[in-house]
Tab-separated table of C-alpha atoms and ligand atoms in Angstrom:
chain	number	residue	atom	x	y	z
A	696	UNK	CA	3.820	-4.278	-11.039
A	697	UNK	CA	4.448	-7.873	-12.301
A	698	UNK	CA	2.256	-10.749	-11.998
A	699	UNK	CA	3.187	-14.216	-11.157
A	700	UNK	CA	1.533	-17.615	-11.697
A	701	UNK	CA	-0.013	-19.690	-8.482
A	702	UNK	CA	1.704	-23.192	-9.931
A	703	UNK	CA	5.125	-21.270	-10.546
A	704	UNK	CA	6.482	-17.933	-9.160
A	705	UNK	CA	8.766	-17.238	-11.583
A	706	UNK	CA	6.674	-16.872	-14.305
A	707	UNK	CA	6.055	-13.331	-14.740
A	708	UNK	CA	3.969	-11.231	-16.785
A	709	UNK	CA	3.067	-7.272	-16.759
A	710	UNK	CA	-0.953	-6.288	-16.565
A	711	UNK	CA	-1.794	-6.253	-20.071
A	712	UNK	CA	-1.056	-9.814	-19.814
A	713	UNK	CA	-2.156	-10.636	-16.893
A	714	UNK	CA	-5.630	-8.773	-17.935
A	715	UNK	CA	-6.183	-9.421	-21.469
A	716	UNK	CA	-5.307	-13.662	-21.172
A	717	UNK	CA	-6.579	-14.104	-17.811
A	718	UNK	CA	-4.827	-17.369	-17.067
A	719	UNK	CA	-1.481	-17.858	-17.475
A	720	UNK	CA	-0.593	-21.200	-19.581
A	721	UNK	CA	0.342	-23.462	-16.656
A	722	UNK	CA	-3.458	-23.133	-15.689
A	723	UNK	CA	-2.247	-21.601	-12.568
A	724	UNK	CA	-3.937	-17.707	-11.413
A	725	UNK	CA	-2.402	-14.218	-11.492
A	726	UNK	CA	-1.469	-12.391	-8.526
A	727	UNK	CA	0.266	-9.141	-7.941
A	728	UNK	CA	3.560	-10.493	-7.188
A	729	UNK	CA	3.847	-8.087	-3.670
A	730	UNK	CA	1.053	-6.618	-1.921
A	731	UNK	CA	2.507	-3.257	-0.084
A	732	UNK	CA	0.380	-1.627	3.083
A	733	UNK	CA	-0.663	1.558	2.165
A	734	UNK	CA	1.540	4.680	3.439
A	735	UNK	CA	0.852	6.741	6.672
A	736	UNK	CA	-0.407	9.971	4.341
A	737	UNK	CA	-3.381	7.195	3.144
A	738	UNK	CA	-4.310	6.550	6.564
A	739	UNK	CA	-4.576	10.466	7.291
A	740	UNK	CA	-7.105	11.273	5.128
A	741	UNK	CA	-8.973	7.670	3.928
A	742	UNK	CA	-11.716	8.266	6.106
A	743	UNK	CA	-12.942	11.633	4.392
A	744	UNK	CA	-12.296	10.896	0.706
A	745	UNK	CA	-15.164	9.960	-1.508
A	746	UNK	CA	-15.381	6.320	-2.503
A	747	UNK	CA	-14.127	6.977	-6.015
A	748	UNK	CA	-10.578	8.753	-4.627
A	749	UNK	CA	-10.555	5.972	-1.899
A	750	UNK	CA	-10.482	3.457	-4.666
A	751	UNK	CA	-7.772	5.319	-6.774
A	752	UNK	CA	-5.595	4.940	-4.005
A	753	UNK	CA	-6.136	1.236	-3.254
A	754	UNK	CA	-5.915	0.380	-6.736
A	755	UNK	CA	-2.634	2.530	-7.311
A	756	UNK	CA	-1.252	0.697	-4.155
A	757	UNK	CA	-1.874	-2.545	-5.988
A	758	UNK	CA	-0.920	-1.554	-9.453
A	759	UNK	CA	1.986	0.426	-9.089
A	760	UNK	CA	2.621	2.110	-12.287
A	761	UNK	CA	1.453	-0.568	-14.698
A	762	UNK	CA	-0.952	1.962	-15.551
A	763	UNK	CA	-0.182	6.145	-15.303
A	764	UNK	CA	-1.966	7.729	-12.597
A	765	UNK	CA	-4.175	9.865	-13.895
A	766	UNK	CA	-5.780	6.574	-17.094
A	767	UNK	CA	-6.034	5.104	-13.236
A	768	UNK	CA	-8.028	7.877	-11.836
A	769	UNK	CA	-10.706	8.362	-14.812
A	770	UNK	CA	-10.812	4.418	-15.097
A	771	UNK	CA	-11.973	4.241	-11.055
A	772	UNK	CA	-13.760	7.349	-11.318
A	773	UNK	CA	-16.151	5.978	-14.530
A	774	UNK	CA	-16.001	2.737	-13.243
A	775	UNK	CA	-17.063	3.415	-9.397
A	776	UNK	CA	-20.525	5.726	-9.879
A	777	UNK	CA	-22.494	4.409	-6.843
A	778	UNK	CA	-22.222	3.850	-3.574
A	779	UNK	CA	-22.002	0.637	-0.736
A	780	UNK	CA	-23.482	2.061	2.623
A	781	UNK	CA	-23.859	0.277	5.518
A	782	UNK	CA	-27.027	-0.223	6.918
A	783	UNK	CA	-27.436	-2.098	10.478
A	784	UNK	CA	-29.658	-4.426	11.601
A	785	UNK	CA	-28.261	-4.041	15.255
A	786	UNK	CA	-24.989	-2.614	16.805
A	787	UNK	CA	-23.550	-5.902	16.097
A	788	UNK	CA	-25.142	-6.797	12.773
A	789	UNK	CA	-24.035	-4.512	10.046
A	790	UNK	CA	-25.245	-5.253	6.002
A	791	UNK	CA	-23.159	-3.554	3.665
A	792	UNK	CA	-25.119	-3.074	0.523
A	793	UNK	CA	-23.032	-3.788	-2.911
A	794	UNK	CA	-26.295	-3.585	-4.714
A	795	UNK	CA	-26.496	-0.037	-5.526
A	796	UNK	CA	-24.809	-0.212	-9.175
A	797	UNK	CA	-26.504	-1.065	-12.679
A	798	UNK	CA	-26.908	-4.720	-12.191
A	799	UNK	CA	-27.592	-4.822	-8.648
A	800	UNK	CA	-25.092	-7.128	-7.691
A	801	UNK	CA	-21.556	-6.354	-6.372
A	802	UNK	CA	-20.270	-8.007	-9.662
A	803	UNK	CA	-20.817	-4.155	-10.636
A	804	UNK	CA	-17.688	-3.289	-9.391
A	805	UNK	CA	-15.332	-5.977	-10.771
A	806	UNK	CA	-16.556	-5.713	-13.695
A	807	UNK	CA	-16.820	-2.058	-14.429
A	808	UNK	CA	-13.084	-1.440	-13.657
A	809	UNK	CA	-12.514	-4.574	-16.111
A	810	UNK	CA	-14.371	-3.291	-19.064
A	811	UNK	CA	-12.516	-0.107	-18.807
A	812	UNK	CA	-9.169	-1.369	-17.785
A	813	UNK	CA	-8.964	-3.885	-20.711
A	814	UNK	CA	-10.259	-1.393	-22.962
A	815	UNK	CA	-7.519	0.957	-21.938
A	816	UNK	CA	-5.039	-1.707	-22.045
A	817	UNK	CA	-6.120	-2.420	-25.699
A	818	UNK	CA	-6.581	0.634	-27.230
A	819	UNK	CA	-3.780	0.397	-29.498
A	820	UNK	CA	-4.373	-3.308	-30.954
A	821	UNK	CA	-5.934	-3.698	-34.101
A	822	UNK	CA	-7.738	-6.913	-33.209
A	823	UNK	CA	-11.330	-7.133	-31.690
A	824	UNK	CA	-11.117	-8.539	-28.415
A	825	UNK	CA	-13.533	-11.540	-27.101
A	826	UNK	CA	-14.820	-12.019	-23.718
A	827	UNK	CA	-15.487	-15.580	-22.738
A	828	UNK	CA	-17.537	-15.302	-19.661
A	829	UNK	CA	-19.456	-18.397	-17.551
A	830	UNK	CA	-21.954	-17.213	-15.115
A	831	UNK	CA	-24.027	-18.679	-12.409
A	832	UNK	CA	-26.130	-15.632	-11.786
A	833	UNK	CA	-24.738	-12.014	-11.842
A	834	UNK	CA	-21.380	-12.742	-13.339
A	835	UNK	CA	-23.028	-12.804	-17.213
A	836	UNK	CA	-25.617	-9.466	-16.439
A	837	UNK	CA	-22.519	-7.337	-14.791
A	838	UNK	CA	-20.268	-8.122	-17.328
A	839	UNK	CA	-22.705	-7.521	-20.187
A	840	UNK	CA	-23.832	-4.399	-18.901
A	841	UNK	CA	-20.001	-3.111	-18.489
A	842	UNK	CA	-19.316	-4.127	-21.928
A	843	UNK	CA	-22.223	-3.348	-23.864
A	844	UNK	CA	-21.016	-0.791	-26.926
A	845	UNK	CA	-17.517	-0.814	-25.686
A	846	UNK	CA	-15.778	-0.588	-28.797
A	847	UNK	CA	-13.482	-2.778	-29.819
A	848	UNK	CA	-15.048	-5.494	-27.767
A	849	UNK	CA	-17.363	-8.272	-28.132
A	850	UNK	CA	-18.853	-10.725	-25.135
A	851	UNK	CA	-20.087	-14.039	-25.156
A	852	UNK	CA	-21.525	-15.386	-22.029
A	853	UNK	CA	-22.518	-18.888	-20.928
A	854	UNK	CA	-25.137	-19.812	-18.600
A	855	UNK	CA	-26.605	-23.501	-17.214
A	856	UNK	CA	-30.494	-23.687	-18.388
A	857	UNK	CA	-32.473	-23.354	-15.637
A	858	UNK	CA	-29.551	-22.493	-13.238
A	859	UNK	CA	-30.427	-18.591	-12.906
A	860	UNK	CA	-33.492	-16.595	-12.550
A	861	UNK	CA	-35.773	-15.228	-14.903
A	862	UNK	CA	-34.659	-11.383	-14.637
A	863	UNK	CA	-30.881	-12.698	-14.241
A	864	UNK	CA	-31.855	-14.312	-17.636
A	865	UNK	CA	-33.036	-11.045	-18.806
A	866	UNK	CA	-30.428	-9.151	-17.851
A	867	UNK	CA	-27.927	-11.825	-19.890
A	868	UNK	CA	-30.211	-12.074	-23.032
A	869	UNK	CA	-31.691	-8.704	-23.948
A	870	UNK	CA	-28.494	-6.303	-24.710
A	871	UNK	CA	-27.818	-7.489	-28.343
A	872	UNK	CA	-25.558	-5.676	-30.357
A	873	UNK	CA	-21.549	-6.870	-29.200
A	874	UNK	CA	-23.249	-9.292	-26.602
A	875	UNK	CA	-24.356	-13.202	-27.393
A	876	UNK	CA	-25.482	-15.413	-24.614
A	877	UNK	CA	-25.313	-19.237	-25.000
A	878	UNK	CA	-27.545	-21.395	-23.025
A	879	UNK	CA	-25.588	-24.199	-22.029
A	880	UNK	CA	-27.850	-27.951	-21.255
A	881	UNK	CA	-25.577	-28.405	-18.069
A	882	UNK	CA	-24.611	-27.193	-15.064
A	883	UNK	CA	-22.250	-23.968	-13.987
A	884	UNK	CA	-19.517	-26.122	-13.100
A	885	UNK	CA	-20.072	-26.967	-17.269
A	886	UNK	CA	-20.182	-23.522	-18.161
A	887	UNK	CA	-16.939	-22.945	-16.609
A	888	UNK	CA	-15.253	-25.807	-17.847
A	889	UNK	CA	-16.105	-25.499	-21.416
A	890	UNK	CA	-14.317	-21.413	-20.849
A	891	UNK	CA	-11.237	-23.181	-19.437
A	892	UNK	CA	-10.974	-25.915	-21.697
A	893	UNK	CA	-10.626	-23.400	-24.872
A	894	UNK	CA	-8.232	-20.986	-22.585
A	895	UNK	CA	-6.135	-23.552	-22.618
A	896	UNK	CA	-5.991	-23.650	-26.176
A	897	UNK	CA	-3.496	-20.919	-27.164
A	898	UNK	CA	-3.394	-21.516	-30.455
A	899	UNK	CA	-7.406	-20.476	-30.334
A	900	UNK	CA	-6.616	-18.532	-28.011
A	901	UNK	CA	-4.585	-15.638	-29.859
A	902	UNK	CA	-6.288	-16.591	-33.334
A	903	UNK	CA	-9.331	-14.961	-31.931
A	904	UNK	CA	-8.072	-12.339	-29.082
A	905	UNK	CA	-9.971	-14.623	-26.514
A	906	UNK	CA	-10.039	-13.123	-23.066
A	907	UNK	CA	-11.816	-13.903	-19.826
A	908	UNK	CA	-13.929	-11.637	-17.697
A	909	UNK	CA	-15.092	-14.500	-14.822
A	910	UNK	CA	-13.544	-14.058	-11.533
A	911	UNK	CA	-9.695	-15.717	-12.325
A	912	UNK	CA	-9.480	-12.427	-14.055
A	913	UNK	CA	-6.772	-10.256	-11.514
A	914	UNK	CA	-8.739	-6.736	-12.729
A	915	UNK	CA	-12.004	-7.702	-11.396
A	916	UNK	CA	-10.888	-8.523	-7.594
A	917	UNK	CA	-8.730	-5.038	-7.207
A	918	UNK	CA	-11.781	-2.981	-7.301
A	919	UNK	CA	-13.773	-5.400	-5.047
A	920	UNK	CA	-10.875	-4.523	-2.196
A	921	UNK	CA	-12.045	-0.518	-2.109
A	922	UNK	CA	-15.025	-1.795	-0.806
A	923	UNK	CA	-13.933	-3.570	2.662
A	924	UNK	CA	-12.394	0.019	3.239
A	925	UNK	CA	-15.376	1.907	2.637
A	926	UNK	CA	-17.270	-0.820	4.712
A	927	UNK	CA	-14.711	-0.226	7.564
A	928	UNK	CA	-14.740	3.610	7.336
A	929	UNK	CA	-18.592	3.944	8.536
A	930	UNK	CA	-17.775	2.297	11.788
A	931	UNK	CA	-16.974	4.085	15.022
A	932	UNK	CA	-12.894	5.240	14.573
A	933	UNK	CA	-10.811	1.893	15.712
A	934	UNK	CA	-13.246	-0.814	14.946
A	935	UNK	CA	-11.852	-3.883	13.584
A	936	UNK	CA	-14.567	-5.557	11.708
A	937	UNK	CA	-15.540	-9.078	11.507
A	938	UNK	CA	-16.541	-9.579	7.194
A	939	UNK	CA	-18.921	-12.495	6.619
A	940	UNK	CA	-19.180	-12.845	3.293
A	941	UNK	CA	-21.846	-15.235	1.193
A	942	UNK	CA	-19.150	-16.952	-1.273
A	943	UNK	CA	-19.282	-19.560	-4.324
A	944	UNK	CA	-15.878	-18.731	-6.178
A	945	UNK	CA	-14.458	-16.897	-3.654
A	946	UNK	CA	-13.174	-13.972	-5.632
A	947	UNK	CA	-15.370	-11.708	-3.170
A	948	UNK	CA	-12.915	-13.590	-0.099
A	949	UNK	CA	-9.854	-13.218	-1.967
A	950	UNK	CA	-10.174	-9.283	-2.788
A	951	UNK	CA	-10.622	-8.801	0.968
A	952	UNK	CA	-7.644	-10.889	1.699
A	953	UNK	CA	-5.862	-8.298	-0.670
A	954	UNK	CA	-7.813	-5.067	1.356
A	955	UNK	CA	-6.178	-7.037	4.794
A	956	UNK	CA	-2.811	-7.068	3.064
A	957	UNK	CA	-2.813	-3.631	2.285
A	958	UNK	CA	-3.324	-2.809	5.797
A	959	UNK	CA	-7.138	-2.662	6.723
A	960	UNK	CA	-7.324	-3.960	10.101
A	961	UNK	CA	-9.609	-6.965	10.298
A	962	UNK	CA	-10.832	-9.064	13.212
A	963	UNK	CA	-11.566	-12.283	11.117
A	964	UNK	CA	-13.095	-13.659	8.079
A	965	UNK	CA	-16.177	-15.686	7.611
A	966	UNK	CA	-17.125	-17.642	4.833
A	967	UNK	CA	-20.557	-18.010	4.254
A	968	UNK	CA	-21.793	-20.792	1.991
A	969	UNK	CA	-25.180	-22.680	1.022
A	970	UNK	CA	-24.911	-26.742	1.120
A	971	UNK	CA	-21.721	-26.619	-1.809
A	972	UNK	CA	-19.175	-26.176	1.217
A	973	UNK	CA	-16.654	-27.256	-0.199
A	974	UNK	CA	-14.401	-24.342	1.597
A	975	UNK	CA	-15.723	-25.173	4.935
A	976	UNK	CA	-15.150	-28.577	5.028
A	977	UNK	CA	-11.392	-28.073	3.623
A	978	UNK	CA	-11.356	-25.154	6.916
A	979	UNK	CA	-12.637	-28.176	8.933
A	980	UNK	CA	-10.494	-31.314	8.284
A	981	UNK	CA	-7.622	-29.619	5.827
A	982	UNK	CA	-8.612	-32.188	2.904
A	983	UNK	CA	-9.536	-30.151	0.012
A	984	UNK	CA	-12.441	-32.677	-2.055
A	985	UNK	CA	-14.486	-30.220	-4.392
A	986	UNK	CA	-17.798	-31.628	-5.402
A	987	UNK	CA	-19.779	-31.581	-8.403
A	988	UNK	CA	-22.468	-28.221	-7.695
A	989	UNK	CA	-25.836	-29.034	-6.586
A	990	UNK	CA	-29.020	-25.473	-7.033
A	991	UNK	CA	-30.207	-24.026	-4.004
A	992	UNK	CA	-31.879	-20.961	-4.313
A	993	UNK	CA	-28.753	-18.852	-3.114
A	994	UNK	CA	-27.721	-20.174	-7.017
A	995	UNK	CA	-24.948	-17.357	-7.437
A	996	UNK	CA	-23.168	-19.347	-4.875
A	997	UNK	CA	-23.890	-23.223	-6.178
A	998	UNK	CA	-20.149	-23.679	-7.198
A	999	UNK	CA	-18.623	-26.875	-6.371
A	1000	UNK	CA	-14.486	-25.964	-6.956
A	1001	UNK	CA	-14.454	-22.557	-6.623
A	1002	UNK	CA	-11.810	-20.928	-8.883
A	1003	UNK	CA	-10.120	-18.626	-6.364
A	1004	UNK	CA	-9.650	-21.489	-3.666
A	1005	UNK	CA	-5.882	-21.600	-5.716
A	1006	UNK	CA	-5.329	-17.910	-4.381
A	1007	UNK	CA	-6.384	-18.167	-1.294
A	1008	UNK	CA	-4.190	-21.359	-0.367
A	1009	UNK	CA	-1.311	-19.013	-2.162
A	1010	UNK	CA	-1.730	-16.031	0.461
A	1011	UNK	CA	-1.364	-18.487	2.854
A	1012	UNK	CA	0.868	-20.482	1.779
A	1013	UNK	CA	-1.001	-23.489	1.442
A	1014	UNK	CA	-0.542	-23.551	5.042
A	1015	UNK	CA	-3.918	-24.862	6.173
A	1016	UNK	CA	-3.816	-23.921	9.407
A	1017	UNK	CA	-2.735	-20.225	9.343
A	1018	UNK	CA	-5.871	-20.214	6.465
A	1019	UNK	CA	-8.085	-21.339	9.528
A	1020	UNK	CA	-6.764	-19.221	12.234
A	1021	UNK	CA	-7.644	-16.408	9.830
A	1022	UNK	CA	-10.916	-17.796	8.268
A	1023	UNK	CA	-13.426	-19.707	9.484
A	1024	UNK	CA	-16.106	-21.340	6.976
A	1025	UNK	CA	-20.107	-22.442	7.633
A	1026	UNK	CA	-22.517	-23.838	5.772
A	1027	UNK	CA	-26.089	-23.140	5.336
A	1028	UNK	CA	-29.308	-25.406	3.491
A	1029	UNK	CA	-31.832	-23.759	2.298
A	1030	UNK	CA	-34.435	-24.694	4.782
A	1031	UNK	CA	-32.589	-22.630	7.129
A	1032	UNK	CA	-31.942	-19.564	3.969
A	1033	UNK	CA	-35.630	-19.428	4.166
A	1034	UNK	CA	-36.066	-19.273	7.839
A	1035	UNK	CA	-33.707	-16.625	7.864
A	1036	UNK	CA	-35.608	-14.190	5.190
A	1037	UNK	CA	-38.515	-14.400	7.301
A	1038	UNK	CA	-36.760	-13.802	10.805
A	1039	UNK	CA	-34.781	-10.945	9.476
A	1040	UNK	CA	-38.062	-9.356	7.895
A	1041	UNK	CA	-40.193	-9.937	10.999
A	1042	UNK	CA	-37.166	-8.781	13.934
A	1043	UNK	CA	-35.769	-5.568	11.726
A	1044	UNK	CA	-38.219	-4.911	8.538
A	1045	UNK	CA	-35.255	-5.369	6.434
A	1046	UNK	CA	-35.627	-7.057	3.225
A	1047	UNK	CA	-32.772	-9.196	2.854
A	1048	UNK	CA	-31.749	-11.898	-0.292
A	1049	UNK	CA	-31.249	-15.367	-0.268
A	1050	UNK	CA	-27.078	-14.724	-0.401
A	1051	UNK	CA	-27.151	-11.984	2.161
A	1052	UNK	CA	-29.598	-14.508	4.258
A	1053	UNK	CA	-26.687	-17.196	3.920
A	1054	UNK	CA	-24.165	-14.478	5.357
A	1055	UNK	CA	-27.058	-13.697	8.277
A	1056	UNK	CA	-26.555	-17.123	9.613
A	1057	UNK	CA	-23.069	-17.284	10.027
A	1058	UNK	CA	-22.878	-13.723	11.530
A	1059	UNK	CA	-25.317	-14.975	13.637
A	1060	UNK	CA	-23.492	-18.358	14.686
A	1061	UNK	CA	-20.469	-16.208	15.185
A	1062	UNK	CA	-21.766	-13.532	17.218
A	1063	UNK	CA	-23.603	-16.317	19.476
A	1064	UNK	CA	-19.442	-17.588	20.432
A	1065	UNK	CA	-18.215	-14.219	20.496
A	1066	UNK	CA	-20.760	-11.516	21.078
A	1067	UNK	CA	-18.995	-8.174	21.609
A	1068	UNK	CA	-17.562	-8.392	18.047
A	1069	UNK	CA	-18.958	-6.345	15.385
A	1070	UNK	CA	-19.706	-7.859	12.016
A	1071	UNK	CA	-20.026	-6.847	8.144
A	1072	UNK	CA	-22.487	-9.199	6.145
A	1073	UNK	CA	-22.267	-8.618	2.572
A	1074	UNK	CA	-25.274	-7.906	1.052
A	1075	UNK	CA	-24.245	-9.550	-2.087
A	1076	UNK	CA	-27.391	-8.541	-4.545
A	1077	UNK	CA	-30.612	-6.761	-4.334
A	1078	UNK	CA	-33.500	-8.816	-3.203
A	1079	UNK	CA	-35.615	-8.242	-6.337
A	1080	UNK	CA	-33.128	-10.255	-8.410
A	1081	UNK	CA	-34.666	-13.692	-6.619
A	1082	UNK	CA	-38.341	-12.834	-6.576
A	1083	UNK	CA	-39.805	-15.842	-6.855
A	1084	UNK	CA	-37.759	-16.928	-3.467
A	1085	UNK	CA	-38.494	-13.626	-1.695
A	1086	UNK	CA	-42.204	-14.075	-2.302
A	1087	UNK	CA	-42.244	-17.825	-1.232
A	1088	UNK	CA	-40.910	-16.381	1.915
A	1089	UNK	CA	-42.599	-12.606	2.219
A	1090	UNK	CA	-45.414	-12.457	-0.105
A	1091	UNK	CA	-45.723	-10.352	-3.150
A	1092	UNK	CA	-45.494	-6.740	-0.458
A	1093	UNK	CA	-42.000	-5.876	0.619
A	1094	UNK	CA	-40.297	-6.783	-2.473
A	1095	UNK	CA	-39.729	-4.037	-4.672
A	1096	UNK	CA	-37.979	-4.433	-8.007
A	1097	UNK	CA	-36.302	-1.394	-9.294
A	1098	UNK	CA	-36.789	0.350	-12.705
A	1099	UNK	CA	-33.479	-0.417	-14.304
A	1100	UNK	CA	-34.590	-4.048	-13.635
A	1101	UNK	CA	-38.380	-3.770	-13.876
A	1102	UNK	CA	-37.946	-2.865	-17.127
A	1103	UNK	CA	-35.942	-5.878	-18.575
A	1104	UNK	CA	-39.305	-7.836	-18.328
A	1105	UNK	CA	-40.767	-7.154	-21.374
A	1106	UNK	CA	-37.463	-7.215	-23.314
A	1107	UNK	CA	-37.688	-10.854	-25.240
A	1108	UNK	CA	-35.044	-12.980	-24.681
A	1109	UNK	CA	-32.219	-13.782	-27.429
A	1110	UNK	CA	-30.082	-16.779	-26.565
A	1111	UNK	CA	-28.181	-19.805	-28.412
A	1112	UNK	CA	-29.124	-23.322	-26.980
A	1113	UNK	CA	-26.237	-25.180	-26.885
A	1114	UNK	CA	-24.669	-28.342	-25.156
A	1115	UNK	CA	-22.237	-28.924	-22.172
A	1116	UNK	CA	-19.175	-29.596	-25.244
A	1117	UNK	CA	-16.858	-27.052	-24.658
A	1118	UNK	CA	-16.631	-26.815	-28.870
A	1119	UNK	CA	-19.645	-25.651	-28.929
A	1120	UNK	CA	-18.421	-21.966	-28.739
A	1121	UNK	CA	-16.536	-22.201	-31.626
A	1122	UNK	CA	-19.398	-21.835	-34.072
A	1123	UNK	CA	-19.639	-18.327	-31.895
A	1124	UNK	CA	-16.381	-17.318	-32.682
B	2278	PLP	C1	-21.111	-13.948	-7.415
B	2278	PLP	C2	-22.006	-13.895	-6.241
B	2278	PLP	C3	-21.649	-14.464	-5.018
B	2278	PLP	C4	-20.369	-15.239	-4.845
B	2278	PLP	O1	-19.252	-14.423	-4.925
B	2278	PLP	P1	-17.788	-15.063	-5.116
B	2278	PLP	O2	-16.869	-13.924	-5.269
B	2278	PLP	O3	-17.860	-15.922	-6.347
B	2278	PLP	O4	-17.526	-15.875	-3.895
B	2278	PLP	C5	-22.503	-14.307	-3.938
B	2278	PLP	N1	-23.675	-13.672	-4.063
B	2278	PLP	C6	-24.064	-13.129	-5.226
B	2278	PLP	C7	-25.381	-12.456	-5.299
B	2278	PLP	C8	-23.246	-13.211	-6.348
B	2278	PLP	O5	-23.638	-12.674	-7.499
């Protein structure tokens, strides 16, 4: 499989590429230059397979032989240890948790497979390799967690001061060893700007094996697709789903784009977001006018140009309105996040978070226009990773932090303070 650049088809590169420099030098994003429904002998037997073999298969669909079958299988099957069940909140209302994995966010499963996929990739090179990662939340933990001790590897992460929550801090700041975090006086939108800004440096770049692990990187979206499948499977035989999913970069959007292409029937797509809508309004009026980011408390989501907006518009083919017959965005504050944490508490006991409360409300609004459809809410993170939130909105009761979190509490924290210039990270080099 070869991947091409969104600003130019014709450029070409294989996965290693693709993988290990993230962004191709025109500033453009890898895609898989064909997307191929699966076969007939898939759709025998997908229903029955555990979600490990079910991901093999999606990823292999994707991948072609850019890696040999059975690297594939052990890199799914190491990556892909837990599971995303669907729990409902009513016939119509289904939450599909993707907070079951070490970090208890779906970022688990991107970055997983990319840990081990690079490393495979690399395994031959001489040369450490560096992961340049900006987070806004769950990015930074997943990615250190997946890399932590991989050898051959180090990971520095930038996050905005103040712009994540105290255990997300935790989870960035207490691994040590081949992971440094950088606390960045600015925003996310800075975080991320100050990664691109040396990316484009390819000089830099190659000097010190820089790679990227944020969502523009291809390897963490394939494994994100297995998940709309396994989502799909634990519906009644024949169901086409409606997925609303709570988005900030969109890489969660775009990987189920890629499921759809591969042949997963799907009703429609809903994209969720908090007040930094800057997808809805392009759905809207067709004028796309990214903002600078402004905090709610759904923060994984505060993203002002999200990064895989370029993919999207390239599925479609920039054609706005074949993206809106397909997709259809709203926009949430956080007045109305809160109301919803409470009303989903007091109507079905469940404990949902403030991005999975974001997703609520536009399955909600959908279902209210179209109420015999059946729809997926992601379930983005586990409640217990916004605590302060929950208990605003629940008290200190229902909310229930798990050990592999709980115990990040009395780790101290180990971080770099450092400003919004994107030369700062060269001192980290
Ligand atoms: C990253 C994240 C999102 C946004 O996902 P995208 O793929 O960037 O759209 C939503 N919710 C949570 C909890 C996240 O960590």
């Amino acid at each position: 499989m070869q991947f091409y650049s969104t600003n130019n088809k014709d450029l070409r590169v294989d996965l290693k590429e693709a993988v290990v420099r993230s962004l191709p030098a025109d500033n453009g994003l890898y895609m898989p230059e064909t997307i191929t429904p699966l076969p007939e002998t898939f759709w025998e037997t997908w229903r029955d397979m555990p979600l490990n073999e079910l991901g093999f298969h999606v990823a292999k669909q994707i991948l072609g032989d850019s890696i040999p079958a059975d690297a594939l299988k052990q890199i799914v099957d190491e990556a892909i240890t837990f599971d995303a069940p669907l729990v409902p909140l009513s016939p119509q209302l289904q939450i599909l948790e993707l907070f079951h994995g070490p970090t208890l966010a779906f970022k688990d499963f991107g970055a997983r497979f990319m840990a081990r996929t690079m490393a495979y990739l690399t395994k031959d090179d001489d040369k450490e390799l560096t992961v340049l990662v900006a987070t806004s939340g769950d990015t930074g933990g997943a990615v250190a967690s997946a890399f932590h001790n991989v050898e051959g590897t180090r990971v520095i992460i930038l996050y905005p001061k103040g712009g994540v929550s105290d255990l997300q801090e935790k989870q960035l700041t207490t691994l040590g060893g081949n992971i440094t975090a950088l606390e960045v006086d600015g925003s996310f939108d800075d975080c991320q700007a100050m990664v691109k800004a040396n990316f484009l440096d390819r000089q830099l770049m190659e000097e010190h094996n820089l790679t990227s692990a944020n969502s523009i990187n291809i390897s963490r979206l394939i494994p994100q697709a297995f998940y709309y499948f396994h989502a799909a499977r634990q519906l009644p035989e024949g169901t086409e789903p409606v997925f609303v999913i709570p988005s900030g970069n969109f890489g969660n959007l775009t990987a189920g784009l890629f499921a759809q292409k591969l042949g997963l029937p799907v009703r429609h797509w809903v994209a969720a977001t908090n007040i930094n809508d800057t997808v809805p309004r392009y759905l809207a009026d067709g004028n796309y006018a990214p903002l600078a980011s402004t905090p709610t408390i759904s923060n994984a989501m505060d993203v002002g140009a999200p990064s895989n907006f370029a993919r999207m518009k390239n599925l479609f083919e920039n054609d706005w309105e074949s993206m809106r017959e397909n997709i259809s965005g709203l926009a949430f504050d956080d007045d109305e996040t809160r109301q919803a944490i409470r009303a989903v508490k007091d109507q079905t006991s469940y404990t949902i978070d403030p991005h999975g409360a974001v997703g609520v409300l536009a399955a909600e609004a959908w279902l209210q226009a179209s109420p015999e459809d059946i729809c997926i809410v992601l379930e983005t993170a586990h409640p217990s990773k916004f605590l302060p939130t929950m208990e605003q909105e629940l008290g200190s009761g229902p909310v229930e932090v798990p050990e592999r979190l709980a115990c990040l509490s009395s780790l101290p924290k180990v971080a770099h303070a450092v400003s919004n210039d994107p030369k700062e990270i060269l001192t980290y080099l």
